[in-house]
Amino acid sequence: MSVQATAVDLWFDAKCPWAWMTSRWLLEVAEVRAIEPRFHVMSLVVLNEDKDIDADYRRALAGGMGPVRVCIAAEQRYGNDVLGPLYTALGTRIHNRKEAVSPELLRAALADAGLPADLADAAESTEYDEAVRASHADGIDRVGQEVGTPVISVSGVSFFGPVVSPAPKGEAAGRLWDGVLLVAGTDGFFELKRSRTRAPIFD
């Protein structure tokens, strides 16, 4: 008798390396635990638009609306199931291959995901911004404005993170999932944190 997979929702900004690491871990978890990852868009540009942030970080966010607009446009046209493959295609190029975000990258990632190139036009259109903000709010409202991406929600429990590098593989990924669920599901538990001492390690 097969076990019913539990839906796990993850909100990502395609340019965020830490969300990328977490998403790769979650896909590893799906290989060893009965979960079904579902992907949704959030935006670091939207999150930080009214905040006093470092000038270097503000520059790093430049152009960040393009990929999220493309993701929303693809989701609106073809449904939520296309977001996982499209995020993988975008993240592989942006993070693993260190390609700069550009119209050429967006079209190439869309092709990698089996989606039409004309969706890349959404990157320069404000037509999708209302939907971007709605998807962003759906994720961030579950955890509060003091955090960023990724946001994960499962069985009524939502949390930021985990922030991890490198992404655990196999059963190690499953054990981290078990531990995260345990602490996140504890009533009154809010935070467990230490300073990051390494950059994202992509593989």
Short mmCIF file of C-alpha atoms in Angstrom, two decimals:
data_model
loop_
_atom_site.label_atom_id
_atom_site.label_comp_id
_atom_site.label_asym_id
_atom_site.label_seq_id
_atom_site.Cartn_x
_atom_site.Cartn_y
_atom_site.Cartn_z
CA MET A 1 0.00 0.00 0.00
CA SER A 2 1.58 3.28 -1.13
CA VAL A 3 1.92 6.21 1.26
CA GLN A 4 0.15 9.42 0.27
CA ALA A 5 2.75 12.09 -0.39
CA THR A 6 2.47 15.25 1.71
CA ALA A 7 2.41 18.49 -0.26
CA VAL A 8 5.27 20.83 0.65
CA ASP A 9 5.13 24.38 -0.70
CA LEU A 10 8.30 26.39 -1.26
CA TRP A 11 8.47 30.07 -2.20
CA PHE A 12 11.61 31.11 -4.09
CA ASP A 13 13.27 34.04 -5.79
CA ALA A 14 15.24 32.60 -8.71
CA LYS A 15 18.22 34.89 -8.05
CA CYS A 16 18.62 33.90 -4.38
CA PRO A 17 21.45 31.35 -3.97
CA TRP A 18 20.19 30.23 -0.56
CA ALA A 19 16.72 29.48 -1.88
CA TRP A 20 18.40 27.49 -4.65
CA MET A 21 20.32 25.41 -2.08
CA THR A 22 17.15 24.78 -0.08
CA SER A 23 15.19 23.80 -3.17
CA ARG A 24 17.83 21.26 -4.19
CA TRP A 25 17.72 19.81 -0.67
CA LEU A 26 13.92 19.57 -0.81
CA LEU A 27 14.12 17.62 -4.07
CA GLU A 28 16.56 15.25 -2.36
CA VAL A 29 14.09 14.88 0.52
CA ALA A 30 11.41 13.87 -1.99
CA GLU A 31 13.56 10.87 -2.92
CA VAL A 32 13.64 9.50 0.65
CA ARG A 33 10.46 10.84 2.28
CA ALA A 34 6.84 10.87 1.10
CA ILE A 35 6.63 14.53 0.16
CA GLU A 36 5.58 16.35 -3.00
CA PRO A 37 7.38 19.69 -3.47
CA ARG A 38 5.35 22.49 -5.03
CA PHE A 39 7.04 25.72 -6.08
CA HIS A 40 5.81 29.30 -5.85
CA VAL A 41 7.27 32.71 -6.60
CA MET A 42 8.28 35.37 -4.13
CA SER A 43 10.40 38.44 -4.78
CA LEU A 44 13.34 39.90 -2.89
CA VAL A 45 12.77 43.12 -4.81
CA VAL A 46 9.25 43.36 -3.41
CA LEU A 47 10.40 42.31 0.07
CA ASN A 48 13.07 45.01 0.24
CA GLU A 49 11.50 47.84 -1.77
CA ASP A 50 10.69 49.93 1.32
CA LYS A 51 13.61 48.80 3.49
CA ASP A 52 16.88 50.58 4.24
CA ILE A 53 19.33 48.02 2.85
CA ASP A 54 23.00 48.06 1.93
CA ALA A 55 23.75 49.73 -1.42
CA ASP A 56 25.63 46.66 -2.65
CA TYR A 57 22.65 44.45 -1.87
CA ARG A 58 20.32 46.91 -3.59
CA ARG A 59 22.51 46.67 -6.71
CA ALA A 60 22.49 42.88 -6.45
CA LEU A 61 18.69 42.97 -6.54
CA ALA A 62 18.68 44.96 -9.78
CA GLY A 63 16.91 43.08 -12.53
CA GLY A 64 15.42 40.68 -10.03
CA MET A 65 11.85 41.20 -11.18
CA GLY A 66 12.59 39.75 -14.62
CA PRO A 67 12.92 36.07 -13.68
CA VAL A 68 9.98 36.15 -11.25
CA ARG A 69 7.75 37.78 -13.85
CA VAL A 70 8.70 35.07 -16.35
CA CYS A 71 7.89 32.39 -13.77
CA ILE A 72 4.49 33.92 -13.06
CA ALA A 73 3.75 34.25 -16.78
CA ALA A 74 4.62 30.58 -17.30
CA GLU A 75 2.48 29.53 -14.34
CA GLN A 76 -0.49 31.55 -15.57
CA ARG A 77 -0.28 30.03 -19.05
CA TYR A 78 0.54 26.41 -18.19
CA GLY A 79 -0.22 25.85 -14.52
CA ASN A 80 1.81 25.44 -11.35
CA ASP A 81 3.47 22.19 -12.45
CA VAL A 82 5.78 24.06 -14.84
CA LEU A 83 7.40 26.10 -12.07
CA GLY A 84 9.57 23.28 -10.75
CA PRO A 85 11.25 22.51 -14.10
CA LEU A 86 11.52 26.20 -14.96
CA TYR A 87 13.10 27.05 -11.60
CA THR A 88 15.58 24.20 -12.07
CA ALA A 89 16.47 25.51 -15.53
CA LEU A 90 16.88 29.09 -14.28
CA GLY A 91 18.79 28.16 -11.14
CA THR A 92 21.18 25.83 -12.95
CA ARG A 93 22.19 28.64 -15.28
CA ILE A 94 22.20 31.44 -12.69
CA HIS A 95 23.86 29.64 -9.80
CA ASN A 96 25.70 26.58 -11.05
CA ARG A 97 26.90 28.03 -14.35
CA LYS A 98 27.20 31.63 -13.08
CA GLU A 99 25.42 33.04 -16.14
CA ALA A 100 24.24 36.63 -15.87
CA VAL A 101 20.49 37.21 -15.95
CA SER A 102 19.68 38.45 -19.44
CA PRO A 103 17.03 37.98 -22.14
CA GLU A 104 19.27 35.30 -23.63
CA LEU A 105 19.46 33.40 -20.34
CA LEU A 106 15.70 33.59 -19.87
CA ARG A 107 15.01 32.24 -23.36
CA ALA A 108 17.57 29.47 -22.90
CA ALA A 109 16.10 28.46 -19.54
CA LEU A 110 12.61 28.41 -21.01
CA ALA A 111 13.86 26.12 -23.78
CA ASP A 112 15.52 23.87 -21.18
CA ALA A 113 12.15 23.59 -19.43
CA GLY A 114 10.30 22.90 -22.68
CA LEU A 115 8.50 26.24 -22.63
CA PRO A 116 8.09 28.79 -25.45
CA ALA A 117 10.64 31.58 -25.77
CA ASP A 118 8.01 34.33 -25.96
CA LEU A 119 7.44 33.99 -22.22
CA ALA A 120 10.77 35.83 -21.78
CA ASP A 121 8.99 39.01 -22.89
CA ALA A 122 7.26 39.05 -19.49
CA ALA A 123 10.56 40.08 -17.87
CA GLU A 124 10.13 43.66 -19.08
CA SER A 125 6.38 43.91 -18.53
CA THR A 126 4.61 45.16 -15.41
CA GLU A 127 1.55 43.15 -16.47
CA TYR A 128 2.49 40.34 -14.10
CA ASP A 129 3.53 42.43 -11.08
CA GLU A 130 0.17 42.20 -9.33
CA ALA A 131 0.34 38.40 -9.55
CA VAL A 132 3.97 38.44 -8.39
CA ARG A 133 2.97 40.47 -5.35
CA ALA A 134 0.04 38.18 -4.59
CA SER A 135 2.22 35.06 -4.73
CA HIS A 136 4.88 36.81 -2.65
CA ALA A 137 2.34 37.85 -0.02
CA ASP A 138 0.93 34.32 0.14
CA GLY A 139 4.36 33.06 1.18
CA ILE A 140 5.75 35.87 3.31
CA ASP A 141 2.53 36.44 5.25
CA ARG A 142 2.92 32.94 6.66
CA VAL A 143 6.24 33.76 8.33
CA GLY A 144 6.47 37.54 8.74
CA GLN A 145 8.37 40.37 7.08
CA GLU A 146 11.63 39.86 9.01
CA VAL A 147 12.75 36.94 6.85
CA GLY A 148 13.27 36.31 3.15
CA THR A 149 13.41 33.43 0.74
CA PRO A 150 12.97 30.50 0.90
CA VAL A 151 9.71 30.02 2.75
CA ILE A 152 8.42 26.50 3.25
CA SER A 153 4.90 25.52 4.31
CA VAL A 154 3.79 21.99 5.17
CA SER A 155 0.69 20.72 7.00
CA GLY A 156 -0.13 24.13 8.44
CA VAL A 157 3.43 24.83 9.62
CA SER A 158 5.45 27.51 7.81
CA PHE A 159 9.05 28.64 8.28
CA PHE A 160 11.98 30.43 6.66
CA GLY A 161 14.81 28.17 5.52
CA PRO A 162 16.52 25.95 6.27
CA VAL A 163 19.63 27.81 5.12
CA VAL A 164 22.17 25.11 4.40
CA SER A 165 25.36 24.65 2.37
CA PRO A 166 26.01 22.28 0.77
CA ALA A 167 22.58 20.72 0.28
CA PRO A 168 22.47 17.31 2.04
CA LYS A 169 21.95 14.28 -0.15
CA GLY A 170 20.10 11.00 0.31
CA GLU A 171 19.18 9.96 3.82
CA ALA A 172 21.10 12.93 5.25
CA ALA A 173 18.56 15.16 3.48
CA GLY A 174 15.76 13.10 5.00
CA ARG A 175 17.17 13.39 8.52
CA LEU A 176 17.41 17.17 8.20
CA TRP A 177 13.80 17.23 7.03
CA ASP A 178 12.74 15.18 10.05
CA GLY A 179 14.53 17.58 12.38
CA VAL A 180 13.19 20.71 10.74
CA LEU A 181 9.64 19.39 10.96
CA LEU A 182 10.14 18.53 14.61
CA VAL A 183 11.31 21.97 15.71
CA ALA A 184 9.05 23.93 13.34
CA GLY A 185 6.03 22.01 14.59
CA THR A 186 6.76 22.78 18.25
CA ASP A 187 4.30 25.34 19.59
CA GLY A 188 6.07 28.57 20.49
CA PHE A 189 9.30 27.72 18.66
CA PHE A 190 10.50 30.64 16.52
CA GLU A 191 14.21 30.67 15.81
CA LEU A 192 17.42 28.64 15.84
CA LYS A 193 20.32 30.42 14.17
CA ARG A 194 24.07 30.86 13.89
CA SER A 195 26.24 33.05 11.67
CA ARG A 196 26.96 31.70 8.18
CA THR A 197 30.62 30.78 7.74
CA ARG A 198 30.52 29.53 4.15
CA ALA A 199 29.05 30.56 0.85
CA PRO A 200 26.57 28.38 -1.05
CA ILE A 201 28.34 25.29 -2.37
CA PHE A 202 26.77 24.30 -5.66
CA ASP A 203 27.12 20.84 -7.21
#
